[in-house]
Amino acid sequence: MSSMSDRITSMVKSSDMSIRQLAKHLGVSNVSLSNWMRGETEPSEEGLLALCEFFSVTPAWVRYGDATAPGGQTIELDDGTIMIPRLSAEAHCGTPNDTNAQSSGAGVELIEFMGVTPEWANKYCPTAAKKSIHIITATGDSMEPTLFRGDTVVIDVSQKSVLEDGIYAVRIAGQVMVKRLQITLKGLVLLSDNPLYQPMSVCEGDNLEIIGRAYAGLHIKKL
């Protein structure tokens, strides 16, 4: 498995820029960038933010070589701002046999960062692991009016089990979805907030994977 320094070196080489030129774009010294490449030091949170934004990669990929790894998603700046990455991954609000649903998080890239205060994180993601949250996009209409097509969803990917009812990102039948999960005596039930969609019971052999718990939905309106 490659190290952080290997990944940074690979990014620098892919830029077709000199170390001095790239360091200037990143807002760091060329000495610092060289040290990151050699593994002598690691980027500061601000340096990591600059790398991610310039190369459209997630903090988790730079840190661990896994774009969706738990525990490596957010970046906390010196002023306390928490930078939450919005990823290119989508989660469908439909049914498992919907052919428009995405099958995995492969090839996930960074779209942008959303900067929030600790107060915002504590209000909207009170029990989430702050290092493990990222933002994905919801598609489909089965979770309306809670989530509309194109809304973004804040997911804590450290929560891999269902301990209480709530909205979760899940993978079932090879497809990533956002659903309301209810614990019953017979097992889990996937519920849609849109009354046009019927509840779906999770049966043995369905291979349901919990990707993470959803904490907040953000509606972005194009003007």
PDB file of C-alpha atoms in Angstrom:
ATOM      1  CA  MET A   1       0.000   0.000   0.000  1.00  0.00           C
ATOM      2  CA  SER A   2       1.387   3.396  -0.918  1.00  0.00           C
ATOM      3  CA  SER A   3       2.073   6.033   1.715  1.00  0.00           C
ATOM      4  CA  MET A   4       0.777   9.578   1.909  1.00  0.00           C
ATOM      5  CA  SER A   5       4.102  10.821   0.571  1.00  0.00           C
ATOM      6  CA  ASP A   6       3.799   8.458  -2.414  1.00  0.00           C
ATOM      7  CA  ARG A   7       0.329   9.789  -3.208  1.00  0.00           C
ATOM      8  CA  ILE A   8       1.469  13.387  -2.907  1.00  0.00           C
ATOM      9  CA  THR A   9       4.437  12.657  -5.171  1.00  0.00           C
ATOM     10  CA  SER A  10       2.103  11.071  -7.713  1.00  0.00           C
ATOM     11  CA  MET A  11      -0.152  14.138  -7.661  1.00  0.00           C
ATOM     12  CA  VAL A  12       2.774  16.498  -8.086  1.00  0.00           C
ATOM     13  CA  LYS A  13       4.039  14.528 -11.092  1.00  0.00           C
ATOM     14  CA  SER A  14       0.558  14.468 -12.636  1.00  0.00           C
ATOM     15  CA  SER A  15       0.342  18.267 -12.468  1.00  0.00           C
ATOM     16  CA  ASP A  16       3.094  18.728 -15.081  1.00  0.00           C
ATOM     17  CA  MET A  17       4.310  21.648 -12.976  1.00  0.00           C
ATOM     18  CA  SER A  18       7.568  22.188 -11.186  1.00  0.00           C
ATOM     19  CA  ILE A  19       7.597  21.867  -7.402  1.00  0.00           C
ATOM     20  CA  ARG A  20       8.115  25.619  -7.149  1.00  0.00           C
ATOM     21  CA  GLN A  21       5.202  26.385  -9.490  1.00  0.00           C
ATOM     22  CA  LEU A  22       2.827  23.989  -7.757  1.00  0.00           C
ATOM     23  CA  ALA A  23       3.831  25.173  -4.290  1.00  0.00           C
ATOM     24  CA  LYS A  24       2.952  28.720  -5.321  1.00  0.00           C
ATOM     25  CA  HIS A  25      -0.507  27.594  -6.496  1.00  0.00           C
ATOM     26  CA  LEU A  26      -1.016  25.736  -3.225  1.00  0.00           C
ATOM     27  CA  GLY A  27       0.103  28.696  -1.137  1.00  0.00           C
ATOM     28  CA  VAL A  28       2.959  26.805   0.550  1.00  0.00           C
ATOM     29  CA  SER A  29       6.717  26.923   0.291  1.00  0.00           C
ATOM     30  CA  ASN A  30       8.492  24.645  -2.157  1.00  0.00           C
ATOM     31  CA  VAL A  31      10.495  23.322   0.816  1.00  0.00           C
ATOM     32  CA  SER A  32       7.272  22.226   2.527  1.00  0.00           C
ATOM     33  CA  LEU A  33       6.004  20.528  -0.618  1.00  0.00           C
ATOM     34  CA  SER A  34       9.314  18.733  -1.079  1.00  0.00           C
ATOM     35  CA  ASN A  35       9.196  17.538   2.533  1.00  0.00           C
ATOM     36  CA  TRP A  36       5.669  16.175   2.014  1.00  0.00           C
ATOM     37  CA  MET A  37       6.876  14.262  -1.044  1.00  0.00           C
ATOM     38  CA  ARG A  38       9.787  12.757   0.893  1.00  0.00           C
ATOM     39  CA  GLY A  39       7.600  11.917   3.864  1.00  0.00           C
ATOM     40  CA  GLU A  40       9.698  14.038   6.212  1.00  0.00           C
ATOM     41  CA  THR A  41       6.638  16.024   7.266  1.00  0.00           C
ATOM     42  CA  GLU A  42       2.896  15.768   6.622  1.00  0.00           C
ATOM     43  CA  PRO A  43       0.724  18.590   5.328  1.00  0.00           C
ATOM     44  CA  SER A  44      -0.977  20.832   7.852  1.00  0.00           C
ATOM     45  CA  GLU A  45      -4.766  20.860   7.707  1.00  0.00           C
ATOM     46  CA  GLU A  46      -4.555  24.014   5.589  1.00  0.00           C
ATOM     47  CA  GLY A  47      -2.011  22.341   3.304  1.00  0.00           C
ATOM     48  CA  LEU A  48      -4.190  19.262   2.999  1.00  0.00           C
ATOM     49  CA  LEU A  49      -7.148  21.467   2.081  1.00  0.00           C
ATOM     50  CA  ALA A  50      -5.115  23.141  -0.666  1.00  0.00           C
ATOM     51  CA  LEU A  51      -4.012  19.755  -2.078  1.00  0.00           C
ATOM     52  CA  CYS A  52      -7.549  18.388  -2.099  1.00  0.00           C
ATOM     53  CA  GLU A  53      -9.041  21.462  -3.745  1.00  0.00           C
ATOM     54  CA  PHE A  54      -6.325  21.672  -6.406  1.00  0.00           C
ATOM     55  CA  PHE A  55      -6.420  17.980  -7.366  1.00  0.00           C
ATOM     56  CA  SER A  56     -10.146  17.312  -6.651  1.00  0.00           C
ATOM     57  CA  VAL A  57      -9.327  14.439  -4.307  1.00  0.00           C
ATOM     58  CA  THR A  58     -10.820  13.669  -0.917  1.00  0.00           C
ATOM     59  CA  PRO A  59      -8.946  14.114   2.369  1.00  0.00           C
ATOM     60  CA  ALA A  60      -9.467  10.396   3.020  1.00  0.00           C
ATOM     61  CA  TRP A  61      -7.693   9.502  -0.233  1.00  0.00           C
ATOM     62  CA  VAL A  62      -4.670  11.664   0.576  1.00  0.00           C
ATOM     63  CA  ARG A  63      -4.516  10.293   4.119  1.00  0.00           C
ATOM     64  CA  TYR A  64      -5.271   6.619   3.504  1.00  0.00           C
ATOM     65  CA  GLY A  65      -5.479   5.957  -0.225  1.00  0.00           C
ATOM     66  CA  ASP A  66      -9.241   5.335   0.118  1.00  0.00           C
ATOM     67  CA  ALA A  67     -11.552   8.117  -1.073  1.00  0.00           C
ATOM     68  CA  THR A  68     -14.386   7.076   1.234  1.00  0.00           C
ATOM     69  CA  ALA A  69     -12.468   5.837   4.297  1.00  0.00           C
ATOM     70  CA  PRO A  70     -14.129   6.595   7.651  1.00  0.00           C
ATOM     71  CA  GLY A  71     -12.224   8.861   9.965  1.00  0.00           C
ATOM     72  CA  GLY A  72     -10.433  10.848   7.296  1.00  0.00           C
ATOM     73  CA  GLN A  73     -13.089  12.939   5.599  1.00  0.00           C
ATOM     74  CA  THR A  74     -13.164  16.360   7.188  1.00  0.00           C
ATOM     75  CA  ILE A  75     -10.468  18.973   7.646  1.00  0.00           C
ATOM     76  CA  GLU A  76     -10.468  21.166  10.751  1.00  0.00           C
ATOM     77  CA  LEU A  77      -8.768  24.519  10.264  1.00  0.00           C
ATOM     78  CA  ASP A  78      -6.950  26.516  12.926  1.00  0.00           C
ATOM     79  CA  ASP A  79      -9.921  28.864  13.373  1.00  0.00           C
ATOM     80  CA  GLY A  80     -12.194  25.909  14.190  1.00  0.00           C
ATOM     81  CA  THR A  81     -13.935  25.774  10.815  1.00  0.00           C
ATOM     82  CA  ILE A  82     -14.804  22.222   9.807  1.00  0.00           C
ATOM     83  CA  MET A  83     -14.408  21.649   6.063  1.00  0.00           C
ATOM     84  CA  ILE A  84     -16.807  18.908   4.957  1.00  0.00           C
ATOM     85  CA  PRO A  85     -16.076  17.417   1.506  1.00  0.00           C
ATOM     86  CA  ARG A  86     -18.905  17.116  -0.987  1.00  0.00           C
ATOM     87  CA  LEU A  87     -18.208  14.024  -3.056  1.00  0.00           C
ATOM     88  CA  SER A  88     -19.268  13.014  -6.558  1.00  0.00           C
ATOM     89  CA  ALA A  89     -21.058   9.920  -5.173  1.00  0.00           C
ATOM     90  CA  GLU A  90     -24.840   9.701  -5.513  1.00  0.00           C
ATOM     91  CA  ALA A  91     -27.394   7.759  -3.488  1.00  0.00           C
ATOM     92  CA  HIS A  92     -30.687   6.902  -5.124  1.00  0.00           C
ATOM     93  CA  CYS A  93     -34.052   7.490  -3.481  1.00  0.00           C
ATOM     94  CA  GLY A  94     -35.940   4.748  -5.288  1.00  0.00           C
ATOM     95  CA  THR A  95     -36.149   0.965  -5.333  1.00  0.00           C
ATOM     96  CA  PRO A  96     -33.354  -1.635  -5.511  1.00  0.00           C
ATOM     97  CA  ASN A  97     -34.295  -2.646  -9.059  1.00  0.00           C
ATOM     98  CA  ASP A  98     -34.141   0.933 -10.382  1.00  0.00           C
ATOM     99  CA  THR A  99     -31.654   0.914 -13.250  1.00  0.00           C
ATOM    100  CA  ASN A 100     -30.711   4.546 -12.600  1.00  0.00           C
ATOM    101  CA  ALA A 101     -29.243   3.804  -9.179  1.00  0.00           C
ATOM    102  CA  GLN A 102     -25.476   3.962  -8.833  1.00  0.00           C
ATOM    103  CA  SER A 103     -23.779   0.721  -7.940  1.00  0.00           C
ATOM    104  CA  SER A 104     -20.828   1.852  -5.845  1.00  0.00           C
ATOM    105  CA  GLY A 105     -18.590   4.664  -4.716  1.00  0.00           C
ATOM    106  CA  ALA A 106     -15.836   3.738  -7.151  1.00  0.00           C
ATOM    107  CA  GLY A 107     -14.082   6.685  -8.735  1.00  0.00           C
ATOM    108  CA  VAL A 108     -15.339   9.118  -6.094  1.00  0.00           C
ATOM    109  CA  GLU A 109     -13.932  12.619  -6.480  1.00  0.00           C
ATOM    110  CA  LEU A 110     -14.131  15.847  -4.530  1.00  0.00           C
ATOM    111  CA  ILE A 111     -16.591  18.423  -5.874  1.00  0.00           C
ATOM    112  CA  GLU A 112     -16.124  21.119  -3.248  1.00  0.00           C
ATOM    113  CA  PHE A 113     -15.833  21.755   0.476  1.00  0.00           C
ATOM    114  CA  MET A 114     -18.545  23.168   2.698  1.00  0.00           C
ATOM    115  CA  GLY A 115     -17.124  25.065   5.644  1.00  0.00           C
ATOM    116  CA  VAL A 116     -19.190  24.950   8.844  1.00  0.00           C
ATOM    117  CA  THR A 117     -18.678  26.088  12.402  1.00  0.00           C
ATOM    118  CA  PRO A 118     -18.435  23.639  15.305  1.00  0.00           C
ATOM    119  CA  GLU A 119     -21.793  25.030  16.446  1.00  0.00           C
ATOM    120  CA  TRP A 120     -23.376  24.070  13.107  1.00  0.00           C
ATOM    121  CA  ALA A 121     -21.896  20.574  13.301  1.00  0.00           C
ATOM    122  CA  ASN A 122     -23.124  20.112  16.875  1.00  0.00           C
ATOM    123  CA  LYS A 123     -26.604  21.323  15.930  1.00  0.00           C
ATOM    124  CA  TYR A 124     -27.139  19.282  12.777  1.00  0.00           C
ATOM    125  CA  CYS A 125     -24.813  16.323  13.404  1.00  0.00           C
ATOM    126  CA  PRO A 126     -24.889  16.085  17.205  1.00  0.00           C
ATOM    127  CA  THR A 127     -23.858  12.446  17.584  1.00  0.00           C
ATOM    128  CA  ALA A 128     -21.828  12.075  14.385  1.00  0.00           C
ATOM    129  CA  ALA A 129     -18.090  11.437  14.357  1.00  0.00           C
ATOM    130  CA  LYS A 130     -16.994  14.794  12.979  1.00  0.00           C
ATOM    131  CA  LYS A 131     -13.953  13.330  11.183  1.00  0.00           C
ATOM    132  CA  SER A 132     -16.175  10.827   9.363  1.00  0.00           C
ATOM    133  CA  ILE A 133     -18.785  13.024   7.695  1.00  0.00           C
ATOM    134  CA  HIS A 134     -19.042  13.867   4.047  1.00  0.00           C
ATOM    135  CA  ILE A 135     -21.726  15.051   1.645  1.00  0.00           C
ATOM    136  CA  ILE A 136     -23.302  13.110  -1.221  1.00  0.00           C
ATOM    137  CA  THR A 137     -26.164  13.856  -3.614  1.00  0.00           C
ATOM    138  CA  ALA A 138     -29.612  12.296  -3.489  1.00  0.00           C
ATOM    139  CA  THR A 139     -31.409  11.342  -6.704  1.00  0.00           C
ATOM    140  CA  GLY A 140     -34.954  10.084  -7.253  1.00  0.00           C
ATOM    141  CA  ASP A 141     -38.187  11.075  -5.510  1.00  0.00           C
ATOM    142  CA  SER A 142     -39.012   8.333  -2.992  1.00  0.00           C
ATOM    143  CA  MET A 143     -37.830  10.397  -0.011  1.00  0.00           C
ATOM    144  CA  GLU A 144     -39.838  13.522  -0.875  1.00  0.00           C
ATOM    145  CA  PRO A 145     -40.721  15.808   0.834  1.00  0.00           C
ATOM    146  CA  THR A 146     -37.801  15.101   3.215  1.00  0.00           C
ATOM    147  CA  LEU A 147     -35.230  14.910   0.407  1.00  0.00           C
ATOM    148  CA  PHE A 148     -35.778  16.184  -3.112  1.00  0.00           C
ATOM    149  CA  ARG A 149     -33.911  15.155  -6.228  1.00  0.00           C
ATOM    150  CA  GLY A 150     -30.534  16.886  -6.215  1.00  0.00           C
ATOM    151  CA  ASP A 151     -30.487  17.610  -2.477  1.00  0.00           C
ATOM    152  CA  THR A 152     -27.207  17.006  -0.724  1.00  0.00           C
ATOM    153  CA  VAL A 153     -27.052  14.711   2.308  1.00  0.00           C
ATOM    154  CA  VAL A 154     -24.574  14.804   5.189  1.00  0.00           C
ATOM    155  CA  ILE A 155     -23.498  11.219   5.972  1.00  0.00           C
ATOM    156  CA  ASP A 156     -21.491   9.859   8.910  1.00  0.00           C
ATOM    157  CA  VAL A 157     -19.729   6.836   7.426  1.00  0.00           C
ATOM    158  CA  SER A 158     -18.464   5.634  10.804  1.00  0.00           C
ATOM    159  CA  GLN A 159     -21.952   4.388  11.709  1.00  0.00           C
ATOM    160  CA  LYS A 160     -22.101   0.958  10.085  1.00  0.00           C
ATOM    161  CA  SER A 161     -24.959  -0.530  12.111  1.00  0.00           C
ATOM    162  CA  VAL A 162     -28.560   0.462  12.800  1.00  0.00           C
ATOM    163  CA  LEU A 163     -28.967   1.040  16.527  1.00  0.00           C
ATOM    164  CA  GLU A 164     -32.079   3.184  16.182  1.00  0.00           C
ATOM    165  CA  ASP A 165     -34.583   4.227  13.524  1.00  0.00           C
ATOM    166  CA  GLY A 166     -33.372   6.939  11.179  1.00  0.00           C
ATOM    167  CA  ILE A 167     -32.321   7.781   7.630  1.00  0.00           C
ATOM    168  CA  TYR A 168     -29.300   5.889   6.351  1.00  0.00           C
ATOM    169  CA  ALA A 169     -27.262   5.480   3.186  1.00  0.00           C
ATOM    170  CA  VAL A 170     -27.246   1.775   2.342  1.00  0.00           C
ATOM    171  CA  ARG A 171     -26.073  -0.557  -0.376  1.00  0.00           C
ATOM    172  CA  ILE A 172     -28.523  -3.287  -1.374  1.00  0.00           C
ATOM    173  CA  ALA A 173     -28.664  -5.358  -4.540  1.00  0.00           C
ATOM    174  CA  GLY A 174     -25.460  -3.586  -5.589  1.00  0.00           C
ATOM    175  CA  GLN A 175     -27.079  -0.151  -5.457  1.00  0.00           C
ATOM    176  CA  VAL A 176     -26.505   2.817  -3.150  1.00  0.00           C
ATOM    177  CA  MET A 177     -29.681   4.279  -1.717  1.00  0.00           C
ATOM    178  CA  VAL A 178     -30.928   6.664   0.972  1.00  0.00           C
ATOM    179  CA  LYS A 179     -33.857   5.271   2.972  1.00  0.00           C
ATOM    180  CA  ARG A 180     -35.532   5.562   6.333  1.00  0.00           C
ATOM    181  CA  LEU A 181     -34.718   2.383   8.272  1.00  0.00           C
ATOM    182  CA  GLN A 182     -37.073   1.026  10.910  1.00  0.00           C
ATOM    183  CA  ILE A 183     -36.198  -1.726  13.382  1.00  0.00           C
ATOM    184  CA  THR A 184     -39.004  -4.295  13.774  1.00  0.00           C
ATOM    185  CA  LEU A 185     -39.305  -7.672  15.493  1.00  0.00           C
ATOM    186  CA  LYS A 186     -38.921  -9.317  12.089  1.00  0.00           C
ATOM    187  CA  GLY A 187     -35.889  -7.289  11.089  1.00  0.00           C
ATOM    188  CA  LEU A 188     -35.194  -4.053   9.222  1.00  0.00           C
ATOM    189  CA  VAL A 189     -37.719  -2.320   6.989  1.00  0.00           C
ATOM    190  CA  LEU A 190     -36.757   0.262   4.360  1.00  0.00           C
ATOM    191  CA  LEU A 191     -39.298   3.076   4.299  1.00  0.00           C
ATOM    192  CA  SER A 192     -39.877   5.853   1.783  1.00  0.00           C
ATOM    193  CA  ASP A 193     -41.275   9.204   2.874  1.00  0.00           C
ATOM    194  CA  ASN A 194     -43.123   9.467  -0.448  1.00  0.00           C
ATOM    195  CA  PRO A 195     -46.429   7.582   0.065  1.00  0.00           C
ATOM    196  CA  LEU A 196     -46.339   6.351  -3.532  1.00  0.00           C
ATOM    197  CA  TYR A 197     -43.573   3.899  -2.563  1.00  0.00           C
ATOM    198  CA  GLN A 198     -44.226   0.764  -0.528  1.00  0.00           C
ATOM    199  CA  PRO A 199     -42.103  -0.351   2.469  1.00  0.00           C
ATOM    200  CA  MET A 200     -39.444  -2.962   1.729  1.00  0.00           C
ATOM    201  CA  SER A 201     -38.534  -5.654   4.247  1.00  0.00           C
ATOM    202  CA  VAL A 202     -34.907  -6.740   4.406  1.00  0.00           C
ATOM    203  CA  CYS A 203     -34.703 -10.511   4.039  1.00  0.00           C
ATOM    204  CA  GLU A 204     -31.840 -12.896   4.625  1.00  0.00           C
ATOM    205  CA  GLY A 205     -29.610 -12.951   1.591  1.00  0.00           C
ATOM    206  CA  ASP A 206     -30.350  -9.339   0.639  1.00  0.00           C
ATOM    207  CA  ASN A 207     -26.767  -8.404   1.601  1.00  0.00           C
ATOM    208  CA  LEU A 208     -27.733  -5.054   3.064  1.00  0.00           C
ATOM    209  CA  GLU A 209     -24.679  -2.907   3.831  1.00  0.00           C
ATOM    210  CA  ILE A 210     -24.971   0.185   6.003  1.00  0.00           C
ATOM    211  CA  ILE A 211     -22.792   2.898   4.471  1.00  0.00           C
ATOM    212  CA  GLY A 212     -23.564   5.508   7.108  1.00  0.00           C
ATOM    213  CA  ARG A 213     -26.230   7.492   8.887  1.00  0.00           C
ATOM    214  CA  ALA A 214     -27.724  10.610   7.318  1.00  0.00           C
ATOM    215  CA  TYR A 215     -27.865  13.650   9.564  1.00  0.00           C
ATOM    216  CA  ALA A 216     -28.892  16.596   7.420  1.00  0.00           C
ATOM    217  CA  GLY A 217     -30.279  17.371   3.990  1.00  0.00           C
ATOM    218  CA  LEU A 218     -29.299  20.537   2.183  1.00  0.00           C
ATOM    219  CA  HIS A 219     -31.436  21.915  -0.621  1.00  0.00           C
ATOM    220  CA  ILE A 220     -29.422  23.739  -3.271  1.00  0.00           C
ATOM    221  CA  LYS A 221     -31.558  25.855  -5.587  1.00  0.00           C
ATOM    222  CA  LYS A 222     -30.207  26.929  -8.953  1.00  0.00           C
ATOM    223  CA  LEU A 223     -30.971  30.585  -9.676  1.00  0.00           C
TER     224      LEU A 223
END
